[in-house]
mmCIF file of C-alpha atoms in Angstrom:
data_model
loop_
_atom_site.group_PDB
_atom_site.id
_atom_site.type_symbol
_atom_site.label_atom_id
_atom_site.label_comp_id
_atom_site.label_asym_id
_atom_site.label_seq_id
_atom_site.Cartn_x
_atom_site.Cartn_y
_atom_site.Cartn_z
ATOM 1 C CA UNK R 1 18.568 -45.399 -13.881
ATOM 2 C CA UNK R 2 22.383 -46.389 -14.850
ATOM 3 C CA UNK R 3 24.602 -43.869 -14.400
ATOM 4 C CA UNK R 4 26.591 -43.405 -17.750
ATOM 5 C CA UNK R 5 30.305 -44.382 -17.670
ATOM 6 C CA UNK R 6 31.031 -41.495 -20.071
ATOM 7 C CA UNK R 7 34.049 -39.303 -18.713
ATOM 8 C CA UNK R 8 33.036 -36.159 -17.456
ATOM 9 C CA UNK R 9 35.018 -32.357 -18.658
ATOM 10 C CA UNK R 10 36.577 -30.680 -16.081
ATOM 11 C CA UNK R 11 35.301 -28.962 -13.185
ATOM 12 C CA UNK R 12 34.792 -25.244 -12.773
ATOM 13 C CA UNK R 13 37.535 -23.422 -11.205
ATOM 14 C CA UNK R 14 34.650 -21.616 -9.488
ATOM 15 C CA UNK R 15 30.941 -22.462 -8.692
ATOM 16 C CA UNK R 16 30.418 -18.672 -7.312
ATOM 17 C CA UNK R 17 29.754 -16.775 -10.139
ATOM 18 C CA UNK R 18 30.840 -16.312 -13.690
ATOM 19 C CA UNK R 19 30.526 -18.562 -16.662
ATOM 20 C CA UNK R 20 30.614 -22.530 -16.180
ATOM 21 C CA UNK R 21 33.546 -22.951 -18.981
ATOM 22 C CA UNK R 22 36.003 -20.650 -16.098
ATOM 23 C CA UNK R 23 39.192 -22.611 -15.961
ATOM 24 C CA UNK R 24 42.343 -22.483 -14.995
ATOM 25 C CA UNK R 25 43.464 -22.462 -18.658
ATOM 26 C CA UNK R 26 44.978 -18.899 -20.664
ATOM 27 C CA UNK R 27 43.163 -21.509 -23.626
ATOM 28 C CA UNK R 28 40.193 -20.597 -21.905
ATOM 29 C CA UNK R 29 40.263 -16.770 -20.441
ATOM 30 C CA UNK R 30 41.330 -15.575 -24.158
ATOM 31 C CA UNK R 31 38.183 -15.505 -25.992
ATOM 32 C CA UNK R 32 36.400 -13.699 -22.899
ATOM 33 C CA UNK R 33 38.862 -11.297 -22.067
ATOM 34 C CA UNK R 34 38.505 -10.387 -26.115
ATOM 35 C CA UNK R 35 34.861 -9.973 -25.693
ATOM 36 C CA UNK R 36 35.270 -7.986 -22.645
ATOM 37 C CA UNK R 37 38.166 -5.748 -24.561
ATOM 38 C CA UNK R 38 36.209 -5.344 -27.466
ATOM 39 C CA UNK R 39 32.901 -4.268 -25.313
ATOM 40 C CA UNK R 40 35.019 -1.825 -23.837
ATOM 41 C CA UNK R 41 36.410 -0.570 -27.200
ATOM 42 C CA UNK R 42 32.704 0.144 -28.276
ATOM 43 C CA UNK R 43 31.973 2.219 -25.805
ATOM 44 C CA UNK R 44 34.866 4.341 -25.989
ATOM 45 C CA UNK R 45 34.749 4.646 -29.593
ATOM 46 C CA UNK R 46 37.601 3.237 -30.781
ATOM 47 C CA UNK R 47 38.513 -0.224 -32.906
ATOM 48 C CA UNK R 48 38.890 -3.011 -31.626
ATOM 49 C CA UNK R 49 42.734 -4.922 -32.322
ATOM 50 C CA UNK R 50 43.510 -8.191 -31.208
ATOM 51 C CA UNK R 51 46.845 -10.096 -32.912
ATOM 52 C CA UNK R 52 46.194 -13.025 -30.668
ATOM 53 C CA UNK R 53 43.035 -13.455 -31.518
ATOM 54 C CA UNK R 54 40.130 -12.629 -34.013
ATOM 55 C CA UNK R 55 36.465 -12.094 -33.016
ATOM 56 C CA UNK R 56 34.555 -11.692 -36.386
ATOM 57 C CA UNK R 57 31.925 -9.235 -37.793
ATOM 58 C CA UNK R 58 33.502 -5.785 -36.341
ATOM 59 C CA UNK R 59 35.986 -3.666 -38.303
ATOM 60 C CA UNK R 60 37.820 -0.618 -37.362
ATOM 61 C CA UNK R 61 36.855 2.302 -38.098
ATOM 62 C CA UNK R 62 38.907 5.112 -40.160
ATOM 63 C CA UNK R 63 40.015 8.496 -38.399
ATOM 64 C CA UNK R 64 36.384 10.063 -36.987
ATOM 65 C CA UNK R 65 34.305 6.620 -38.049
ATOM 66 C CA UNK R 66 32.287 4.779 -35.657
ATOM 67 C CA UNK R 67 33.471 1.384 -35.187
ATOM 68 C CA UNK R 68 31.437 -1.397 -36.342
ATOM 69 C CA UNK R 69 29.667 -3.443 -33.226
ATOM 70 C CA UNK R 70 31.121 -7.199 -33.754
ATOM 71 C CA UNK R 71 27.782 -8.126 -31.744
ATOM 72 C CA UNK R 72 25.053 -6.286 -33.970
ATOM 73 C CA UNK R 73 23.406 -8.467 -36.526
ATOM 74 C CA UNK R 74 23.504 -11.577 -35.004
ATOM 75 C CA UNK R 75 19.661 -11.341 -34.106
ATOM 76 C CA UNK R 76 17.107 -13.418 -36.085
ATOM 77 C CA UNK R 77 14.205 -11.882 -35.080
ATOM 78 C CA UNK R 78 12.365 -14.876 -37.348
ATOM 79 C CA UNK R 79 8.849 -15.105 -37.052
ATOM 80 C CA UNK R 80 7.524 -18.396 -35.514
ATOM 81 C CA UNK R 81 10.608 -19.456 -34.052
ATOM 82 C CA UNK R 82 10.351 -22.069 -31.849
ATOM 83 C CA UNK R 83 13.001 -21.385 -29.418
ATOM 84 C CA UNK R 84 12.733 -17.267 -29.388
ATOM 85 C CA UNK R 85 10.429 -15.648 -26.479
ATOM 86 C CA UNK R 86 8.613 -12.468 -27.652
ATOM 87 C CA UNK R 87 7.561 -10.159 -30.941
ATOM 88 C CA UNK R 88 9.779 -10.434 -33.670
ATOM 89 C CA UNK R 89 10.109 -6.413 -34.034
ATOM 90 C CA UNK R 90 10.798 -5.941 -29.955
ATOM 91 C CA UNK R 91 13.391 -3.267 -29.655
ATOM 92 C CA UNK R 92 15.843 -5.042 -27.722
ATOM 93 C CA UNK R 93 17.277 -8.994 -28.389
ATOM 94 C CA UNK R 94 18.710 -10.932 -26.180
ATOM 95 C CA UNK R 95 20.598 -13.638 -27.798
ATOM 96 C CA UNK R 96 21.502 -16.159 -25.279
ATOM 97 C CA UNK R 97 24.064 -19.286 -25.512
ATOM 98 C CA UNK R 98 23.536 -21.607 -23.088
ATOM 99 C CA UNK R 99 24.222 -25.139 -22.488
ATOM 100 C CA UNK R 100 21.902 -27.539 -20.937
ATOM 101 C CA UNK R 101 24.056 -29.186 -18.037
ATOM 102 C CA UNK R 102 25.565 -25.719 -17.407
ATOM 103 C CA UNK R 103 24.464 -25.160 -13.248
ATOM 104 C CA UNK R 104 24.850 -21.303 -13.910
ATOM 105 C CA UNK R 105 22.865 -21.414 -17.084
ATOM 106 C CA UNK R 106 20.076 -23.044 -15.070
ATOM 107 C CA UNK R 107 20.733 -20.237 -12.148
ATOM 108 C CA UNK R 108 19.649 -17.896 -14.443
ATOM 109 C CA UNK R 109 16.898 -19.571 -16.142
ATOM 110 C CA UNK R 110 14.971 -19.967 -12.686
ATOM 111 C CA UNK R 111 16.148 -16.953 -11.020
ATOM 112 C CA UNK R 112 16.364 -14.503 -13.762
ATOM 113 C CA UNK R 113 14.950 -14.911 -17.060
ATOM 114 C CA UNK R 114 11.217 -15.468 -15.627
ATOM 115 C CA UNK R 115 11.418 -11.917 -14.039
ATOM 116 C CA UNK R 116 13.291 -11.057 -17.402
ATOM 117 C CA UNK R 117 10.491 -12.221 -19.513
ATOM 118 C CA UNK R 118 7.875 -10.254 -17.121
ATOM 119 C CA UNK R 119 9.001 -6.892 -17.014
ATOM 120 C CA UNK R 120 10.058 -6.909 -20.788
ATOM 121 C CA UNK R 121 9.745 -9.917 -23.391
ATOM 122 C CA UNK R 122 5.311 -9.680 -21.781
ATOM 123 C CA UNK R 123 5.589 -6.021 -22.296
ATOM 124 C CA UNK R 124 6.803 -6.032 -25.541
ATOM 125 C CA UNK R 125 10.219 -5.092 -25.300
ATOM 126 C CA UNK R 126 12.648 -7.091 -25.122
ATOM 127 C CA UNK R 127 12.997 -10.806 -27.623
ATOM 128 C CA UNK R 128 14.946 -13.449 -26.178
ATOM 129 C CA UNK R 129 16.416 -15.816 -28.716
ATOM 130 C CA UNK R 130 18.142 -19.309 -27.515
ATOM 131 C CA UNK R 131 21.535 -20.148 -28.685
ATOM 132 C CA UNK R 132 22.559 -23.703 -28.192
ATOM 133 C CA UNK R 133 26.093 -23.935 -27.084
ATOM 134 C CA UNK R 134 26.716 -27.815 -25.651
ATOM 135 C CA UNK R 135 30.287 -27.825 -24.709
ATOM 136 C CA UNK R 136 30.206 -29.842 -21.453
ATOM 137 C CA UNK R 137 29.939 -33.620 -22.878
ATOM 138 C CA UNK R 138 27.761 -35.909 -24.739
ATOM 139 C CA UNK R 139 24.558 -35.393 -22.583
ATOM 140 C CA UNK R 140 24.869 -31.542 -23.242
ATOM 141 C CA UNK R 141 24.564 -32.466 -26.906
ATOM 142 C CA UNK R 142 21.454 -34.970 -26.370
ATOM 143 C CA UNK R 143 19.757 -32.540 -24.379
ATOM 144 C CA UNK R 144 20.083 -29.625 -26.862
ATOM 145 C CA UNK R 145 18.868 -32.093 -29.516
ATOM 146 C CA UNK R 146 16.140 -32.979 -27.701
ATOM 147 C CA UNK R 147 14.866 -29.494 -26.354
ATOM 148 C CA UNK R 148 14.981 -28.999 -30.345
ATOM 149 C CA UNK R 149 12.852 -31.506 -30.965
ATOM 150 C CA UNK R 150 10.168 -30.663 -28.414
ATOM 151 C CA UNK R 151 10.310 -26.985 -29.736
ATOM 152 C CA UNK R 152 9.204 -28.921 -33.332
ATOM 153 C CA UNK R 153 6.078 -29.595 -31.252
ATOM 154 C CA UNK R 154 5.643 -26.152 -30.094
ATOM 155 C CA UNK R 155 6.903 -26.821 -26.572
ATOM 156 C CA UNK R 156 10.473 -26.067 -26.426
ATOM 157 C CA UNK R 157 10.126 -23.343 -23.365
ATOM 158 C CA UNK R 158 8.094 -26.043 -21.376
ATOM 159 C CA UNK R 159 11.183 -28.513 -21.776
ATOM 160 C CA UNK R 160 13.819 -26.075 -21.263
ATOM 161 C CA UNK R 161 11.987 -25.306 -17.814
ATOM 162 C CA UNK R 162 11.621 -28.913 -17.184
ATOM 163 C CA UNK R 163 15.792 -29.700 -17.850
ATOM 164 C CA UNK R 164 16.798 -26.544 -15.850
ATOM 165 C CA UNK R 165 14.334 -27.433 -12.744
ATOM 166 C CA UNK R 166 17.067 -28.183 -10.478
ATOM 167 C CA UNK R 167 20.796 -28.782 -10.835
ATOM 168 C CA UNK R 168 22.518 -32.166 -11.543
ATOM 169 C CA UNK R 169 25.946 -33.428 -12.310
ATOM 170 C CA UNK R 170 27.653 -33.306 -15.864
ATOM 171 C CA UNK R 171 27.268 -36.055 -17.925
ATOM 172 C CA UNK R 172 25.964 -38.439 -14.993
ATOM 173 C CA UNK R 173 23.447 -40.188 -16.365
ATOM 174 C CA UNK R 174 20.419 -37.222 -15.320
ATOM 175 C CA UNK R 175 19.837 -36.665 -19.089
ATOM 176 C CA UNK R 176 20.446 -39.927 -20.815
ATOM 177 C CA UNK R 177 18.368 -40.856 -23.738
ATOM 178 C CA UNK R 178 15.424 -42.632 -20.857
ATOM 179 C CA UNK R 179 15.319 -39.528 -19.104
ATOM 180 C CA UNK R 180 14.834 -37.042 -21.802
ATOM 181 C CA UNK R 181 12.627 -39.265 -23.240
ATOM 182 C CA UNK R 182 10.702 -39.349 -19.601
ATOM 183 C CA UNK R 183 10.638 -35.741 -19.885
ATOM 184 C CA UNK R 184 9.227 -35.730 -23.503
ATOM 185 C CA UNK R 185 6.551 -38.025 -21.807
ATOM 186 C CA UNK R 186 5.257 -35.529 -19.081
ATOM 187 C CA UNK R 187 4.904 -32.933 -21.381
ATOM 188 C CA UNK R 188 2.667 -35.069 -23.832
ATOM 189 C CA UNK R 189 4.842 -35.141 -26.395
ATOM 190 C CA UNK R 190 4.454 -37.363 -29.683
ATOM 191 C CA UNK R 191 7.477 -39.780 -28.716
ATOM 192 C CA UNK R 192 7.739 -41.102 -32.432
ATOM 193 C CA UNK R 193 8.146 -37.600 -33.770
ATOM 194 C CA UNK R 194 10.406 -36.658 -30.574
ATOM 195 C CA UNK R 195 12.527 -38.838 -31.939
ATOM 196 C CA UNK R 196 12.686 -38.819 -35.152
ATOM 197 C CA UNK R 197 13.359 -34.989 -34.780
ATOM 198 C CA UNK R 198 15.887 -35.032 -32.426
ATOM 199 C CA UNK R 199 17.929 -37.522 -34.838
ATOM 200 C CA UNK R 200 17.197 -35.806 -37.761
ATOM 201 C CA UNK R 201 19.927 -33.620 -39.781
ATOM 202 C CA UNK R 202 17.755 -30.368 -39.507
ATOM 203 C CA UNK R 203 18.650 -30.546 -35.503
ATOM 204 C CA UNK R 204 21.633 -31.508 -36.173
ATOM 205 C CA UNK R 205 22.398 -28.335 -38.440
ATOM 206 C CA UNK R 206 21.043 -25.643 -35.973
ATOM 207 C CA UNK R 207 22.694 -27.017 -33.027
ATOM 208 C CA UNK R 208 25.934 -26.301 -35.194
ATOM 209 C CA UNK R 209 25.159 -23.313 -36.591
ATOM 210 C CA UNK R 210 24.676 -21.716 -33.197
ATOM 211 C CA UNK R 211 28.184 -23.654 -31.575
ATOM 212 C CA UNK R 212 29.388 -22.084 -34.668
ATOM 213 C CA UNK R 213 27.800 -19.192 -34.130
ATOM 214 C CA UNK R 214 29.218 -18.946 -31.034
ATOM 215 C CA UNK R 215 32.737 -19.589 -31.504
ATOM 216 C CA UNK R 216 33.109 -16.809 -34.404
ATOM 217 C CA UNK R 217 32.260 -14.455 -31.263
ATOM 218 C CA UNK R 218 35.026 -15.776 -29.183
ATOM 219 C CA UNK R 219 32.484 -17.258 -26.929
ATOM 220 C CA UNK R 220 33.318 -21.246 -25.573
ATOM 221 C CA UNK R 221 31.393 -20.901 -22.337
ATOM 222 C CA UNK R 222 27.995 -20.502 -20.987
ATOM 223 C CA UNK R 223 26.362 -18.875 -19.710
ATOM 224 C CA UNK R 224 26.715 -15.634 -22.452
ATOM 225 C CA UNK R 225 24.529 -12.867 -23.654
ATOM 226 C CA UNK R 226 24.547 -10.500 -26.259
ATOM 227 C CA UNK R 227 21.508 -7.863 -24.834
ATOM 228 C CA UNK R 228 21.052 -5.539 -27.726
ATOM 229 C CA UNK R 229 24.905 -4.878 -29.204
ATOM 230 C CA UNK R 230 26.328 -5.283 -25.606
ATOM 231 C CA UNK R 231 27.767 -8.490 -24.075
ATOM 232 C CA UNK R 232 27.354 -9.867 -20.743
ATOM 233 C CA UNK R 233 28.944 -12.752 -19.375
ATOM 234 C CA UNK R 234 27.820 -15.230 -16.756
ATOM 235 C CA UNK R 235 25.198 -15.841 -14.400
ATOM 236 C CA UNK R 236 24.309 -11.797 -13.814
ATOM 237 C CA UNK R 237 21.894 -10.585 -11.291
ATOM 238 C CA UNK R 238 18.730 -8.974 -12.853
ATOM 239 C CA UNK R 239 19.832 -5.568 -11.954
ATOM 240 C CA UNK R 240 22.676 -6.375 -14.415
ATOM 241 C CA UNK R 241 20.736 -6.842 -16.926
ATOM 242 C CA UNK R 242 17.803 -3.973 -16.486
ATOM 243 C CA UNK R 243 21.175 -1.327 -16.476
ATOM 244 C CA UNK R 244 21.861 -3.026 -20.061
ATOM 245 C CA UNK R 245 18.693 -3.102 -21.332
ATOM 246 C CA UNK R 246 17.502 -0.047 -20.589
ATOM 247 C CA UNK R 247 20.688 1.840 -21.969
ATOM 248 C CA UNK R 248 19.813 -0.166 -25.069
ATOM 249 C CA UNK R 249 16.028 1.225 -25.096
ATOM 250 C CA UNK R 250 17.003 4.662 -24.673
ATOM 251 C CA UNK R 251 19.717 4.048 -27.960
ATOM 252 C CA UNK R 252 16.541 2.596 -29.903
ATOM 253 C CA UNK R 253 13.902 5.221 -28.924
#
């Protein structure tokens, strides 16, 4: 296989921990250090205010209101959807943006989200609902449009396993149009239809809507998760996630 002679984004500032996007850019730490402020905000009860910058769907609240979440609402919760894990009316979402190339992203989709996905999305209570957020080069994009199209099939879980088996370098070549096609191949997917779908305007349109998604929340890096009305950032341990979840039972019950 021909490596591609595409330029590759920059390189993480760190590889131990934390989202992929983590530069040594202010361009960069804004939008996270706003989610983190307005997290923080929520719990203590008071509005959020940012003159820098503006994370939509949250407003403040008047003398003795409740602030508005800026995270609720953004679940989907749509029957049938191909790239969502678990019942529709679970009690908790998990709303994830991730990016395909992303090495943390894949961290937590073999280390994490299968444990995730036993203890709560089999049991009932938790939905997990895939966000595409591409943001690391042209392969990222291919990849997220092709996962798409293998979810048209009914096997978008099966190809998001495949892409995230082991860890490869950005925009090298690994998921080039022969190689996601390979992958389409193992998993007995109609090629003509793989393809057709992944070119089509319909993939096209979601794959924007969730980047856009995305970026309205002040998030540009992956891996990000909104568990419930509470963010979480990066490539957490389980444990980080069970504290998070269960807090957002107990508010549901």
């Amino acid at each position: 296989m021909k490596p591609s002679t595409r330029s590759t984004p920059p390189r993480p500032a760190s590889r131990t921990g934390g989202p992929y996007a983590l530069r040594r850019t202010a361009g960069w730490l804004g939008p996270v250090l706003v989610i983190a402020v307005v997290a923080v905000l929520i719990v203590l009860g008071r509005p959020a205010s940012d003159e820098g910058s503006t994370v939509s769907g949250g407003q403040a609240a008047g003398a003795g209101e409740e602030p508005e979440n800026p995270f609720a609402g953004l679940a989907r919760r749509t029957p049938g959807d191909p790239v969502a894990l678990g019942e529709p009316d679970a009690p908790v979402v998990i709303i994830e943006y991730s990016d395909f190339q992303c090495p943390f992203c894949g961290r937590h989709a073999r280390q994490v989200k299968p444990r995730l996905i036993r203890e709560y999305v089999d049991k009932g209570l938790v939905r997990i609902e895939w966000r595409d957020l591409p943001y690391l080069g042209p392969e990222s994009r291919d990849a997220a449009a092709a996962a798409r199209a293998a979810g048209a099939q009914g096997r978008f879980w099966e190809f998001h396993d495949a892409l995230y088996a082991g860890e490869r370098r950005v925009n090298s070549g690994a998921l080039d149009d022969e190689a996601l096609r390979a992958t389409a191949r193992e998993l007995g997917l109609d090629l003509a239809r793989f393809d057709a779908d992944r070119a089509s305007t319909v993939t096209t349109a979601a794959i924007d809507r969730d980047g856009q998604e995305a970026t309205s929340m002040g998030i540009t890096g992956t891996p990000a998760f909104i568990v419930g009305g509470t963010p979480i950032i990066g490539a957490q341990p389980f444990e980080a996630f069970k504290q998070t979840i269960d807090r957002e039972l107990e508010l549901v019950r």
